[in-house]
């Protein structure tokens, strides 16, 4: 996994770290290698907004069961919180923008003929 990361093949590195971390038993003290793998995997997960929860899960595991790596795990959790907040804010802005666009579309519709019903009527 490290080698893939060093040569820039991040998807392959992430896949290998994910496979390795999948074999780590739950609820026990983590070894240095396991902590390093979980940190790297969490960092890779930070790059994908859809995997922020996974990054947080690995960071929380390090905080709970790792004798080392707690500071790095805390920084990862903070980055997850910031990213999730930004996503929420962006989604809210997008919803508001769509609402504004819909309202503007409704307001700007042309109502041709309204008030002009008598234009075609003959005036005697």
mmCIF file with all atom_site columns, C-alpha atoms in Angstrom:
data_model
loop_
_atom_site.group_PDB
_atom_site.id
_atom_site.type_symbol
_atom_site.label_atom_id
_atom_site.label_alt_id
_atom_site.label_comp_id
_atom_site.label_asym_id
_atom_site.label_entity_id
_atom_site.label_seq_id
_atom_site.pdbx_PDB_ins_code
_atom_site.Cartn_x
_atom_site.Cartn_y
_atom_site.Cartn_z
_atom_site.occupancy
_atom_site.B_iso_or_equiv
_atom_site.pdbx_formal_charge
_atom_site.auth_seq_id
_atom_site.auth_comp_id
_atom_site.auth_asym_id
_atom_site.auth_atom_id
_atom_site.pdbx_PDB_model_num
ATOM 1   C CA . UNK A 1 1   ? 0.000   0.000  0.000   1.00 0.00 ? 1   UNK A CA 1
ATOM 2   C CA . UNK A 1 2   ? 2.837   2.384  0.859   1.00 0.00 ? 2   UNK A CA 1
ATOM 3   C CA . UNK A 1 3   ? 4.518   1.767  -2.477  1.00 0.00 ? 3   UNK A CA 1
ATOM 4   C CA . UNK A 1 4   ? 1.319   2.574  -4.376  1.00 0.00 ? 4   UNK A CA 1
ATOM 5   C CA . UNK A 1 5   ? 1.063   5.795  -2.386  1.00 0.00 ? 5   UNK A CA 1
ATOM 6   C CA . UNK A 1 6   ? 4.682   6.722  -3.119  1.00 0.00 ? 6   UNK A CA 1
ATOM 7   C CA . UNK A 1 7   ? 4.217   6.329  -6.865  1.00 0.00 ? 7   UNK A CA 1
ATOM 8   C CA . UNK A 1 8   ? 0.960   8.284  -6.880  1.00 0.00 ? 8   UNK A CA 1
ATOM 9   C CA . UNK A 1 9   ? -1.451  5.399  -7.366  1.00 0.00 ? 9   UNK A CA 1
ATOM 10  C CA . UNK A 1 10  ? -3.710  6.578  -4.588  1.00 0.00 ? 10  UNK A CA 1
ATOM 11  C CA . UNK A 1 11  ? -6.751  4.499  -5.527  1.00 0.00 ? 11  UNK A CA 1
ATOM 12  C CA . UNK A 1 12  ? -4.691  1.319  -5.396  1.00 0.00 ? 12  UNK A CA 1
ATOM 13  C CA . UNK A 1 13  ? -3.062  2.373  -2.117  1.00 0.00 ? 13  UNK A CA 1
ATOM 14  C CA . UNK A 1 14  ? -6.459  3.154  -0.617  1.00 0.00 ? 14  UNK A CA 1
ATOM 15  C CA . UNK A 1 15  ? -7.775  -0.225 -1.746  1.00 0.00 ? 15  UNK A CA 1
ATOM 16  C CA . UNK A 1 16  ? -4.862  -2.049 -0.107  1.00 0.00 ? 16  UNK A CA 1
ATOM 17  C CA . UNK A 1 17  ? -5.206  -0.078 3.136   1.00 0.00 ? 17  UNK A CA 1
ATOM 18  C CA . UNK A 1 18  ? -8.928  -0.781 3.154   1.00 0.00 ? 18  UNK A CA 1
ATOM 19  C CA . UNK A 1 19  ? -8.310  -4.494 2.704   1.00 0.00 ? 19  UNK A CA 1
ATOM 20  C CA . UNK A 1 20  ? -5.699  -4.525 5.479   1.00 0.00 ? 20  UNK A CA 1
ATOM 21  C CA . UNK A 1 21  ? -7.888  -2.531 7.878   1.00 0.00 ? 21  UNK A CA 1
ATOM 22  C CA . UNK A 1 22  ? -10.784 -4.866 7.153   1.00 0.00 ? 22  UNK A CA 1
ATOM 23  C CA . UNK A 1 23  ? -8.838  -7.680 8.832   1.00 0.00 ? 23  UNK A CA 1
ATOM 24  C CA . UNK A 1 24  ? -8.145  -5.734 12.034  1.00 0.00 ? 24  UNK A CA 1
ATOM 25  C CA . UNK A 1 25  ? -10.349 -7.071 14.840  1.00 0.00 ? 25  UNK A CA 1
ATOM 26  C CA . UNK A 1 26  ? -12.668 -4.605 16.560  1.00 0.00 ? 26  UNK A CA 1
ATOM 27  C CA . UNK A 1 27  ? -12.363 -3.523 20.195  1.00 0.00 ? 27  UNK A CA 1
ATOM 28  C CA . UNK A 1 28  ? -8.710  -4.158 20.919  1.00 0.00 ? 28  UNK A CA 1
ATOM 29  C CA . UNK A 1 29  ? -5.531  -2.121 21.237  1.00 0.00 ? 29  UNK A CA 1
ATOM 30  C CA . UNK A 1 30  ? -4.085  -1.292 17.821  1.00 0.00 ? 30  UNK A CA 1
ATOM 31  C CA . UNK A 1 31  ? -0.502  -1.979 16.799  1.00 0.00 ? 31  UNK A CA 1
ATOM 32  C CA . UNK A 1 32  ? 1.685   0.750  15.299  1.00 0.00 ? 32  UNK A CA 1
ATOM 33  C CA . UNK A 1 33  ? 1.252   -0.711 11.791  1.00 0.00 ? 33  UNK A CA 1
ATOM 34  C CA . UNK A 1 34  ? -2.535  -0.836 12.207  1.00 0.00 ? 34  UNK A CA 1
ATOM 35  C CA . UNK A 1 35  ? -2.606  2.773  13.406  1.00 0.00 ? 35  UNK A CA 1
ATOM 36  C CA . UNK A 1 36  ? -0.479  3.884  10.476  1.00 0.00 ? 36  UNK A CA 1
ATOM 37  C CA . UNK A 1 37  ? -2.739  2.033  8.030   1.00 0.00 ? 37  UNK A CA 1
ATOM 38  C CA . UNK A 1 38  ? -5.894  3.534  9.540   1.00 0.00 ? 38  UNK A CA 1
ATOM 39  C CA . UNK A 1 39  ? -4.418  7.028  9.451   1.00 0.00 ? 39  UNK A CA 1
ATOM 40  C CA . UNK A 1 40  ? -3.435  6.667  5.805   1.00 0.00 ? 40  UNK A CA 1
ATOM 41  C CA . UNK A 1 41  ? -6.824  5.212  4.913   1.00 0.00 ? 41  UNK A CA 1
ATOM 42  C CA . UNK A 1 42  ? -8.613  8.021  6.761   1.00 0.00 ? 42  UNK A CA 1
ATOM 43  C CA . UNK A 1 43  ? -6.493  10.577 4.905   1.00 0.00 ? 43  UNK A CA 1
ATOM 44  C CA . UNK A 1 44  ? -7.395  9.004  1.561   1.00 0.00 ? 44  UNK A CA 1
ATOM 45  C CA . UNK A 1 45  ? -11.057 9.020  2.574   1.00 0.00 ? 45  UNK A CA 1
ATOM 46  C CA . UNK A 1 46  ? -10.852 12.754 3.301   1.00 0.00 ? 46  UNK A CA 1
ATOM 47  C CA . UNK A 1 47  ? -10.316 13.312 -0.430  1.00 0.00 ? 47  UNK A CA 1
ATOM 48  C CA . UNK A 1 48  ? -13.800 11.985 -1.214  1.00 0.00 ? 48  UNK A CA 1
ATOM 49  C CA . UNK A 1 49  ? -16.805 13.800 0.268   1.00 0.00 ? 49  UNK A CA 1
ATOM 50  C CA . UNK A 1 50  ? -18.798 10.556 0.146   1.00 0.00 ? 50  UNK A CA 1
ATOM 51  C CA . UNK A 1 51  ? -16.274 8.857  2.457   1.00 0.00 ? 51  UNK A CA 1
ATOM 52  C CA . UNK A 1 52  ? -15.946 11.428 5.235   1.00 0.00 ? 52  UNK A CA 1
ATOM 53  C CA . UNK A 1 53  ? -17.893 9.218  7.623   1.00 0.00 ? 53  UNK A CA 1
ATOM 54  C CA . UNK A 1 54  ? -15.463 6.378  6.939   1.00 0.00 ? 54  UNK A CA 1
ATOM 55  C CA . UNK A 1 55  ? -12.524 8.693  7.643   1.00 0.00 ? 55  UNK A CA 1
ATOM 56  C CA . UNK A 1 56  ? -14.161 9.694  10.929  1.00 0.00 ? 56  UNK A CA 1
ATOM 57  C CA . UNK A 1 57  ? -14.787 6.051  11.825  1.00 0.00 ? 57  UNK A CA 1
ATOM 58  C CA . UNK A 1 58  ? -11.106 5.137  11.453  1.00 0.00 ? 58  UNK A CA 1
ATOM 59  C CA . UNK A 1 59  ? -9.967  8.251  13.321  1.00 0.00 ? 59  UNK A CA 1
ATOM 60  C CA . UNK A 1 60  ? -12.343 7.472  16.185  1.00 0.00 ? 60  UNK A CA 1
ATOM 61  C CA . UNK A 1 61  ? -11.030 3.938  16.341  1.00 0.00 ? 61  UNK A CA 1
ATOM 62  C CA . UNK A 1 62  ? -7.477  5.244  16.651  1.00 0.00 ? 62  UNK A CA 1
ATOM 63  C CA . UNK A 1 63  ? -8.514  7.621  19.421  1.00 0.00 ? 63  UNK A CA 1
ATOM 64  C CA . UNK A 1 64  ? -10.272 4.837  21.301  1.00 0.00 ? 64  UNK A CA 1
ATOM 65  C CA . UNK A 1 65  ? -7.846  1.941  20.789  1.00 0.00 ? 65  UNK A CA 1
ATOM 66  C CA . UNK A 1 66  ? -4.542  3.438  19.647  1.00 0.00 ? 66  UNK A CA 1
ATOM 67  C CA . UNK A 1 67  ? -1.716  4.045  22.073  1.00 0.00 ? 67  UNK A CA 1
ATOM 68  C CA . UNK A 1 68  ? -0.317  6.451  19.443  1.00 0.00 ? 68  UNK A CA 1
ATOM 69  C CA . UNK A 1 69  ? -1.680  8.603  16.652  1.00 0.00 ? 69  UNK A CA 1
ATOM 70  C CA . UNK A 1 70  ? -4.361  10.350 18.697  1.00 0.00 ? 70  UNK A CA 1
ATOM 71  C CA . UNK A 1 71  ? -3.295  13.860 17.672  1.00 0.00 ? 71  UNK A CA 1
ATOM 72  C CA . UNK A 1 72  ? -3.341  12.956 13.996  1.00 0.00 ? 72  UNK A CA 1
ATOM 73  C CA . UNK A 1 73  ? -6.697  11.240 14.429  1.00 0.00 ? 73  UNK A CA 1
ATOM 74  C CA . UNK A 1 74  ? -8.071  14.377 16.135  1.00 0.00 ? 74  UNK A CA 1
ATOM 75  C CA . UNK A 1 75  ? -6.906  16.491 13.182  1.00 0.00 ? 75  UNK A CA 1
ATOM 76  C CA . UNK A 1 76  ? -8.596  14.067 10.779  1.00 0.00 ? 76  UNK A CA 1
ATOM 77  C CA . UNK A 1 77  ? -11.827 14.292 12.785  1.00 0.00 ? 77  UNK A CA 1
ATOM 78  C CA . UNK A 1 78  ? -11.652 18.088 12.733  1.00 0.00 ? 78  UNK A CA 1
ATOM 79  C CA . UNK A 1 79  ? -11.145 18.044 8.960   1.00 0.00 ? 79  UNK A CA 1
ATOM 80  C CA . UNK A 1 80  ? -14.155 15.724 8.650   1.00 0.00 ? 80  UNK A CA 1
ATOM 81  C CA . UNK A 1 81  ? -16.271 18.134 10.696  1.00 0.00 ? 81  UNK A CA 1
ATOM 82  C CA . UNK A 1 82  ? -15.181 21.130 8.601   1.00 0.00 ? 82  UNK A CA 1
ATOM 83  C CA . UNK A 1 83  ? -15.770 19.283 5.323   1.00 0.00 ? 83  UNK A CA 1
ATOM 84  C CA . UNK A 1 84  ? -19.189 18.006 6.414   1.00 0.00 ? 84  UNK A CA 1
ATOM 85  C CA . UNK A 1 85  ? -20.181 21.504 7.504   1.00 0.00 ? 85  UNK A CA 1
ATOM 86  C CA . UNK A 1 86  ? -19.057 22.916 4.143   1.00 0.00 ? 86  UNK A CA 1
ATOM 87  C CA . UNK A 1 87  ? -21.027 20.251 2.300   1.00 0.00 ? 87  UNK A CA 1
ATOM 88  C CA . UNK A 1 88  ? -24.125 21.013 4.366   1.00 0.00 ? 88  UNK A CA 1
ATOM 89  C CA . UNK A 1 89  ? -23.733 24.750 3.744   1.00 0.00 ? 89  UNK A CA 1
ATOM 90  C CA . UNK A 1 90  ? -23.208 24.186 0.013   1.00 0.00 ? 90  UNK A CA 1
ATOM 91  C CA . UNK A 1 91  ? -26.249 21.933 -0.176  1.00 0.00 ? 91  UNK A CA 1
ATOM 92  C CA . UNK A 1 92  ? -28.352 24.523 1.650   1.00 0.00 ? 92  UNK A CA 1
ATOM 93  C CA . UNK A 1 93  ? -27.098 27.239 -0.702  1.00 0.00 ? 93  UNK A CA 1
ATOM 94  C CA . UNK A 1 94  ? -27.889 25.063 -3.712  1.00 0.00 ? 94  UNK A CA 1
ATOM 95  C CA . UNK A 1 95  ? -31.395 24.431 -2.411  1.00 0.00 ? 95  UNK A CA 1
ATOM 96  C CA . UNK A 1 96  ? -31.885 28.153 -1.774  1.00 0.00 ? 96  UNK A CA 1
ATOM 97  C CA . UNK A 1 97  ? -30.498 29.019 -5.216  1.00 0.00 ? 97  UNK A CA 1
ATOM 98  C CA . UNK A 1 98  ? -32.820 26.518 -6.887  1.00 0.00 ? 98  UNK A CA 1
ATOM 99  C CA . UNK A 1 99  ? -35.733 27.955 -4.942  1.00 0.00 ? 99  UNK A CA 1
ATOM 100 C CA . UNK A 1 100 ? -34.776 31.471 -6.029  1.00 0.00 ? 100 UNK A CA 1
ATOM 101 C CA . UNK A 1 101 ? -34.422 30.328 -9.632  1.00 0.00 ? 101 UNK A CA 1
ATOM 102 C CA . UNK A 1 102 ? -37.849 28.680 -9.543  1.00 0.00 ? 102 UNK A CA 1
ATOM 103 C CA . UNK A 1 103 ? -39.405 31.788 -7.999  1.00 0.00 ? 103 UNK A CA 1
ATOM 104 C CA . UNK A 1 104 ? -37.715 34.042 -10.544 1.00 0.00 ? 104 UNK A CA 1
ATOM 105 C CA . UNK A 1 105 ? -38.886 31.810 -13.366 1.00 0.00 ? 105 UNK A CA 1
ATOM 106 C CA . UNK A 1 106 ? -42.436 32.013 -12.076 1.00 0.00 ? 106 UNK A CA 1
ATOM 107 C CA . UNK A 1 107 ? -42.207 35.802 -11.640 1.00 0.00 ? 107 UNK A CA 1
ATOM 108 C CA . UNK A 1 108 ? -40.762 36.383 -15.098 1.00 0.00 ? 108 UNK A CA 1
ATOM 109 C CA . UNK A 1 109 ? -43.236 34.309 -17.058 1.00 0.00 ? 109 UNK A CA 1
ATOM 110 C CA . UNK A 1 110 ? -44.875 36.201 -19.838 1.00 0.00 ? 110 UNK A CA 1
ATOM 111 C CA . UNK A 1 111 ? -48.599 36.434 -19.442 1.00 0.00 ? 111 UNK A CA 1
ATOM 112 C CA . UNK A 1 112 ? -49.334 37.524 -22.987 1.00 0.00 ? 112 UNK A CA 1
ATOM 113 C CA . UNK A 1 113 ? -52.864 38.605 -23.516 1.00 0.00 ? 113 UNK A CA 1
ATOM 114 C CA . UNK A 1 114 ? -53.660 39.440 -19.910 1.00 0.00 ? 114 UNK A CA 1
ATOM 115 C CA . UNK A 1 115 ? -55.298 42.827 -19.860 1.00 0.00 ? 115 UNK A CA 1
ATOM 116 C CA . UNK A 1 116 ? -55.395 42.810 -23.640 1.00 0.00 ? 116 UNK A CA 1
ATOM 117 C CA . UNK A 1 117 ? -58.642 40.926 -24.097 1.00 0.00 ? 117 UNK A CA 1
ATOM 118 C CA . UNK A 1 118 ? -60.291 43.918 -25.697 1.00 0.00 ? 118 UNK A CA 1
ATOM 119 C CA . UNK A 1 119 ? -57.485 44.595 -28.195 1.00 0.00 ? 119 UNK A CA 1
ATOM 120 C CA . UNK A 1 120 ? -59.124 42.476 -30.859 1.00 0.00 ? 120 UNK A CA 1
ATOM 121 C CA . UNK A 1 121 ? -62.650 43.666 -30.097 1.00 0.00 ? 121 UNK A CA 1
ATOM 122 C CA . UNK A 1 122 ? -64.058 46.179 -32.525 1.00 0.00 ? 122 UNK A CA 1
ATOM 123 C CA . UNK A 1 123 ? -64.700 49.550 -31.047 1.00 0.00 ? 123 UNK A CA 1
ATOM 124 C CA . UNK A 1 124 ? -67.998 51.010 -32.277 1.00 0.00 ? 124 UNK A CA 1
#
